[in-house]
Amino acid sequence: MAQTVLVQAGPALAADTSANTAANDAAQAPTFVAGTVPSVRRTDAPTLAAVAKDARWYQKALSGVDSPYPTSLKFLDDQGNWYTPFTQPGMTGRYDLRRWHR
């Protein structure tokens, strides 16, 4: 037969009830966490209106590529501020085709 034991909170716990109530109220308030619905962008999320790419950006992105530039690099005109491995140094040694590690 199971026995139930009731424990009464002591005075130290009773004094914390106002802090606990405030914490519970804050926990019940709606919070917004990015990524809970990955296919939907929050309406209040910041957006970029334009991306400024100056001559220095193009110089870095095209370093190691000989002119005339191939038409396959036309994607750089549409490149935004997101990560692309094309504008970052890659592997070293014989795989360093653009000579970024020399």
JSON list of C-alpha atoms in Angstrom, two decimals:
[
{"chain": "A", "resi": 1, "resn": "MET", "atom": "CA", "xyz": [0.00, 0.00, 0.00]},
{"chain": "A", "resi": 2, "resn": "ALA", "atom": "CA", "xyz": [1.41, 3.42, -1.03]},
{"chain": "A", "resi": 3, "resn": "GLN", "atom": "CA", "xyz": [1.75, 6.06, 1.60]},
{"chain": "A", "resi": 4, "resn": "THR", "atom": "CA", "xyz": [1.36, 9.77, 0.85]},
{"chain": "A", "resi": 5, "resn": "VAL", "atom": "CA", "xyz": [3.54, 12.21, 2.73]},
{"chain": "A", "resi": 6, "resn": "LEU", "atom": "CA", "xyz": [2.61, 15.89, 2.76]},
{"chain": "A", "resi": 7, "resn": "VAL", "atom": "CA", "xyz": [5.41, 18.41, 3.29]},
{"chain": "A", "resi": 8, "resn": "GLN", "atom": "CA", "xyz": [4.63, 22.00, 4.18]},
{"chain": "A", "resi": 9, "resn": "ALA", "atom": "CA", "xyz": [6.86, 24.73, 2.80]},
{"chain": "A", "resi": 10, "resn": "GLY", "atom": "CA", "xyz": [8.98, 26.49, 5.38]},
{"chain": "A", "resi": 11, "resn": "PRO", "atom": "CA", "xyz": [9.15, 30.27, 5.88]},
{"chain": "A", "resi": 12, "resn": "ALA", "atom": "CA", "xyz": [12.13, 30.68, 3.53]},
{"chain": "A", "resi": 13, "resn": "LEU", "atom": "CA", "xyz": [10.13, 29.27, 0.63]},
{"chain": "A", "resi": 14, "resn": "ALA", "atom": "CA", "xyz": [7.06, 31.28, 1.50]},
{"chain": "A", "resi": 15, "resn": "ALA", "atom": "CA", "xyz": [9.08, 34.51, 1.29]},
{"chain": "A", "resi": 16, "resn": "ASP", "atom": "CA", "xyz": [10.07, 33.65, -2.30]},
{"chain": "A", "resi": 17, "resn": "THR", "atom": "CA", "xyz": [6.50, 33.42, -3.57]},
{"chain": "A", "resi": 18, "resn": "SER", "atom": "CA", "xyz": [6.43, 36.97, -4.97]},
{"chain": "A", "resi": 19, "resn": "ALA", "atom": "CA", "xyz": [9.64, 36.34, -6.92]},
{"chain": "A", "resi": 20, "resn": "ASN", "atom": "CA", "xyz": [8.32, 32.99, -8.10]},
{"chain": "A", "resi": 21, "resn": "THR", "atom": "CA", "xyz": [5.04, 34.56, -9.19]},
{"chain": "A", "resi": 22, "resn": "ALA", "atom": "CA", "xyz": [6.88, 37.20, -11.22]},
{"chain": "A", "resi": 23, "resn": "ALA", "atom": "CA", "xyz": [9.07, 34.54, -12.81]},
{"chain": "A", "resi": 24, "resn": "ASN", "atom": "CA", "xyz": [6.02, 32.42, -13.67]},
{"chain": "A", "resi": 25, "resn": "ASP", "atom": "CA", "xyz": [4.24, 35.41, -15.19]},
{"chain": "A", "resi": 26, "resn": "ALA", "atom": "CA", "xyz": [7.33, 36.17, -17.31]},
{"chain": "A", "resi": 27, "resn": "ALA", "atom": "CA", "xyz": [7.56, 32.53, -18.39]},
{"chain": "A", "resi": 28, "resn": "GLN", "atom": "CA", "xyz": [3.93, 32.57, -19.52]},
{"chain": "A", "resi": 29, "resn": "ALA", "atom": "CA", "xyz": [4.36, 35.75, -21.57]},
{"chain": "A", "resi": 30, "resn": "PRO", "atom": "CA", "xyz": [4.63, 35.03, -25.30]},
{"chain": "A", "resi": 31, "resn": "THR", "atom": "CA", "xyz": [8.22, 34.87, -26.42]},
{"chain": "A", "resi": 32, "resn": "PHE", "atom": "CA", "xyz": [9.50, 34.75, -29.96]},
{"chain": "A", "resi": 33, "resn": "VAL", "atom": "CA", "xyz": [12.39, 32.50, -30.84]},
{"chain": "A", "resi": 34, "resn": "ALA", "atom": "CA", "xyz": [13.85, 32.49, -34.33]},
{"chain": "A", "resi": 35, "resn": "GLY", "atom": "CA", "xyz": [13.75, 29.13, -36.03]},
{"chain": "A", "resi": 36, "resn": "THR", "atom": "CA", "xyz": [10.66, 27.61, -34.42]},
{"chain": "A", "resi": 37, "resn": "VAL", "atom": "CA", "xyz": [8.98, 27.58, -37.84]},
{"chain": "A", "resi": 38, "resn": "PRO", "atom": "CA", "xyz": [11.89, 27.60, -40.31]},
{"chain": "A", "resi": 39, "resn": "SER", "atom": "CA", "xyz": [9.73, 27.99, -43.41]},
{"chain": "A", "resi": 40, "resn": "VAL", "atom": "CA", "xyz": [8.09, 31.19, -42.13]},
{"chain": "A", "resi": 41, "resn": "ARG", "atom": "CA", "xyz": [9.94, 34.46, -41.57]},
{"chain": "A", "resi": 42, "resn": "ARG", "atom": "CA", "xyz": [8.73, 36.53, -38.65]},
{"chain": "A", "resi": 43, "resn": "THR", "atom": "CA", "xyz": [6.93, 39.70, -39.69]},
{"chain": "A", "resi": 44, "resn": "ASP", "atom": "CA", "xyz": [9.00, 41.82, -37.30]},
{"chain": "A", "resi": 45, "resn": "ALA", "atom": "CA", "xyz": [12.35, 40.35, -38.43]},
{"chain": "A", "resi": 46, "resn": "PRO", "atom": "CA", "xyz": [14.84, 42.87, -39.81]},
{"chain": "A", "resi": 47, "resn": "THR", "atom": "CA", "xyz": [15.38, 42.97, -43.55]},
{"chain": "A", "resi": 48, "resn": "LEU", "atom": "CA", "xyz": [18.10, 44.37, -45.79]},
{"chain": "A", "resi": 49, "resn": "ALA", "atom": "CA", "xyz": [16.97, 46.92, -48.33]},
{"chain": "A", "resi": 50, "resn": "ALA", "atom": "CA", "xyz": [20.20, 46.95, -50.35]},
{"chain": "A", "resi": 51, "resn": "VAL", "atom": "CA", "xyz": [23.69, 45.45, -50.43]},
{"chain": "A", "resi": 52, "resn": "ALA", "atom": "CA", "xyz": [26.58, 47.80, -51.13]},
{"chain": "A", "resi": 53, "resn": "LYS", "atom": "CA", "xyz": [29.40, 46.11, -53.06]},
{"chain": "A", "resi": 54, "resn": "ASP", "atom": "CA", "xyz": [32.24, 48.44, -53.88]},
{"chain": "A", "resi": 55, "resn": "ALA", "atom": "CA", "xyz": [35.27, 47.91, -56.09]},
{"chain": "A", "resi": 56, "resn": "ARG", "atom": "CA", "xyz": [37.23, 46.48, -53.15]},
{"chain": "A", "resi": 57, "resn": "TRP", "atom": "CA", "xyz": [34.60, 43.74, -52.66]},
{"chain": "A", "resi": 58, "resn": "TYR", "atom": "CA", "xyz": [34.79, 42.78, -56.34]},
{"chain": "A", "resi": 59, "resn": "GLN", "atom": "CA", "xyz": [38.59, 42.88, -56.23]},
{"chain": "A", "resi": 60, "resn": "LYS", "atom": "CA", "xyz": [38.63, 40.39, -53.35]},
{"chain": "A", "resi": 61, "resn": "ALA", "atom": "CA", "xyz": [35.94, 38.17, -54.87]},
{"chain": "A", "resi": 62, "resn": "LEU", "atom": "CA", "xyz": [37.72, 38.05, -58.22]},
{"chain": "A", "resi": 63, "resn": "SER", "atom": "CA", "xyz": [41.28, 37.76, -56.92]},
{"chain": "A", "resi": 64, "resn": "GLY", "atom": "CA", "xyz": [43.05, 34.84, -58.54]},
{"chain": "A", "resi": 65, "resn": "VAL", "atom": "CA", "xyz": [40.73, 34.87, -61.55]},
{"chain": "A", "resi": 66, "resn": "ASP", "atom": "CA", "xyz": [42.25, 36.14, -64.76]},
{"chain": "A", "resi": 67, "resn": "SER", "atom": "CA", "xyz": [40.52, 38.69, -66.94]},
{"chain": "A", "resi": 68, "resn": "PRO", "atom": "CA", "xyz": [38.44, 38.45, -69.10]},
{"chain": "A", "resi": 69, "resn": "TYR", "atom": "CA", "xyz": [36.17, 37.06, -66.42]},
{"chain": "A", "resi": 70, "resn": "PRO", "atom": "CA", "xyz": [34.05, 34.07, -67.41]},
{"chain": "A", "resi": 71, "resn": "THR", "atom": "CA", "xyz": [30.30, 34.61, -67.70]},
{"chain": "A", "resi": 72, "resn": "SER", "atom": "CA", "xyz": [29.83, 31.94, -65.02]},
{"chain": "A", "resi": 73, "resn": "LEU", "atom": "CA", "xyz": [30.93, 34.57, -62.49]},
{"chain": "A", "resi": 74, "resn": "LYS", "atom": "CA", "xyz": [27.91, 36.73, -63.31]},
{"chain": "A", "resi": 75, "resn": "PHE", "atom": "CA", "xyz": [26.34, 35.38, -60.09]},
{"chain": "A", "resi": 76, "resn": "LEU", "atom": "CA", "xyz": [28.56, 37.82, -58.15]},
{"chain": "A", "resi": 77, "resn": "ASP", "atom": "CA", "xyz": [26.30, 40.65, -59.30]},
{"chain": "A", "resi": 78, "resn": "ASP", "atom": "CA", "xyz": [23.41, 38.99, -57.48]},
{"chain": "A", "resi": 79, "resn": "GLN", "atom": "CA", "xyz": [25.44, 37.90, -54.45]},
{"chain": "A", "resi": 80, "resn": "GLY", "atom": "CA", "xyz": [24.01, 39.28, -51.23]},
{"chain": "A", "resi": 81, "resn": "ASN", "atom": "CA", "xyz": [25.44, 39.43, -47.72]},
{"chain": "A", "resi": 82, "resn": "TRP", "atom": "CA", "xyz": [25.04, 35.70, -47.17]},
{"chain": "A", "resi": 83, "resn": "TYR", "atom": "CA", "xyz": [27.99, 33.34, -46.87]},
{"chain": "A", "resi": 84, "resn": "THR", "atom": "CA", "xyz": [29.51, 31.96, -50.03]},
{"chain": "A", "resi": 85, "resn": "PRO", "atom": "CA", "xyz": [32.67, 29.87, -50.15]},
{"chain": "A", "resi": 86, "resn": "PHE", "atom": "CA", "xyz": [33.63, 31.56, -53.42]},
{"chain": "A", "resi": 87, "resn": "THR", "atom": "CA", "xyz": [34.75, 34.72, -51.62]},
{"chain": "A", "resi": 88, "resn": "GLN", "atom": "CA", "xyz": [36.67, 32.90, -48.84]},
{"chain": "A", "resi": 89, "resn": "PRO", "atom": "CA", "xyz": [40.07, 31.18, -49.02]},
{"chain": "A", "resi": 90, "resn": "GLY", "atom": "CA", "xyz": [39.71, 27.46, -49.52]},
{"chain": "A", "resi": 91, "resn": "MET", "atom": "CA", "xyz": [42.13, 24.55, -49.35]},
{"chain": "A", "resi": 92, "resn": "THR", "atom": "CA", "xyz": [45.88, 24.87, -49.51]},
{"chain": "A", "resi": 93, "resn": "GLY", "atom": "CA", "xyz": [48.54, 23.18, -51.64]},
{"chain": "A", "resi": 94, "resn": "ARG", "atom": "CA", "xyz": [47.67, 22.03, -55.13]},
{"chain": "A", "resi": 95, "resn": "TYR", "atom": "CA", "xyz": [43.99, 22.78, -54.47]},
{"chain": "A", "resi": 96, "resn": "ASP", "atom": "CA", "xyz": [44.70, 26.50, -54.09]},
{"chain": "A", "resi": 97, "resn": "LEU", "atom": "CA", "xyz": [43.73, 27.33, -57.68]},
{"chain": "A", "resi": 98, "resn": "ARG", "atom": "CA", "xyz": [43.28, 31.02, -56.98]},
{"chain": "A", "resi": 99, "resn": "ARG", "atom": "CA", "xyz": [46.65, 31.33, -55.18]},
{"chain": "A", "resi": 100, "resn": "TRP", "atom": "CA", "xyz": [45.13, 32.83, -52.01]},
{"chain": "A", "resi": 101, "resn": "HIS", "atom": "CA", "xyz": [47.51, 30.95, -49.70]},
{"chain": "A", "resi": 102, "resn": "ARG", "atom": "CA", "xyz": [50.78, 31.92, -51.41]}
]
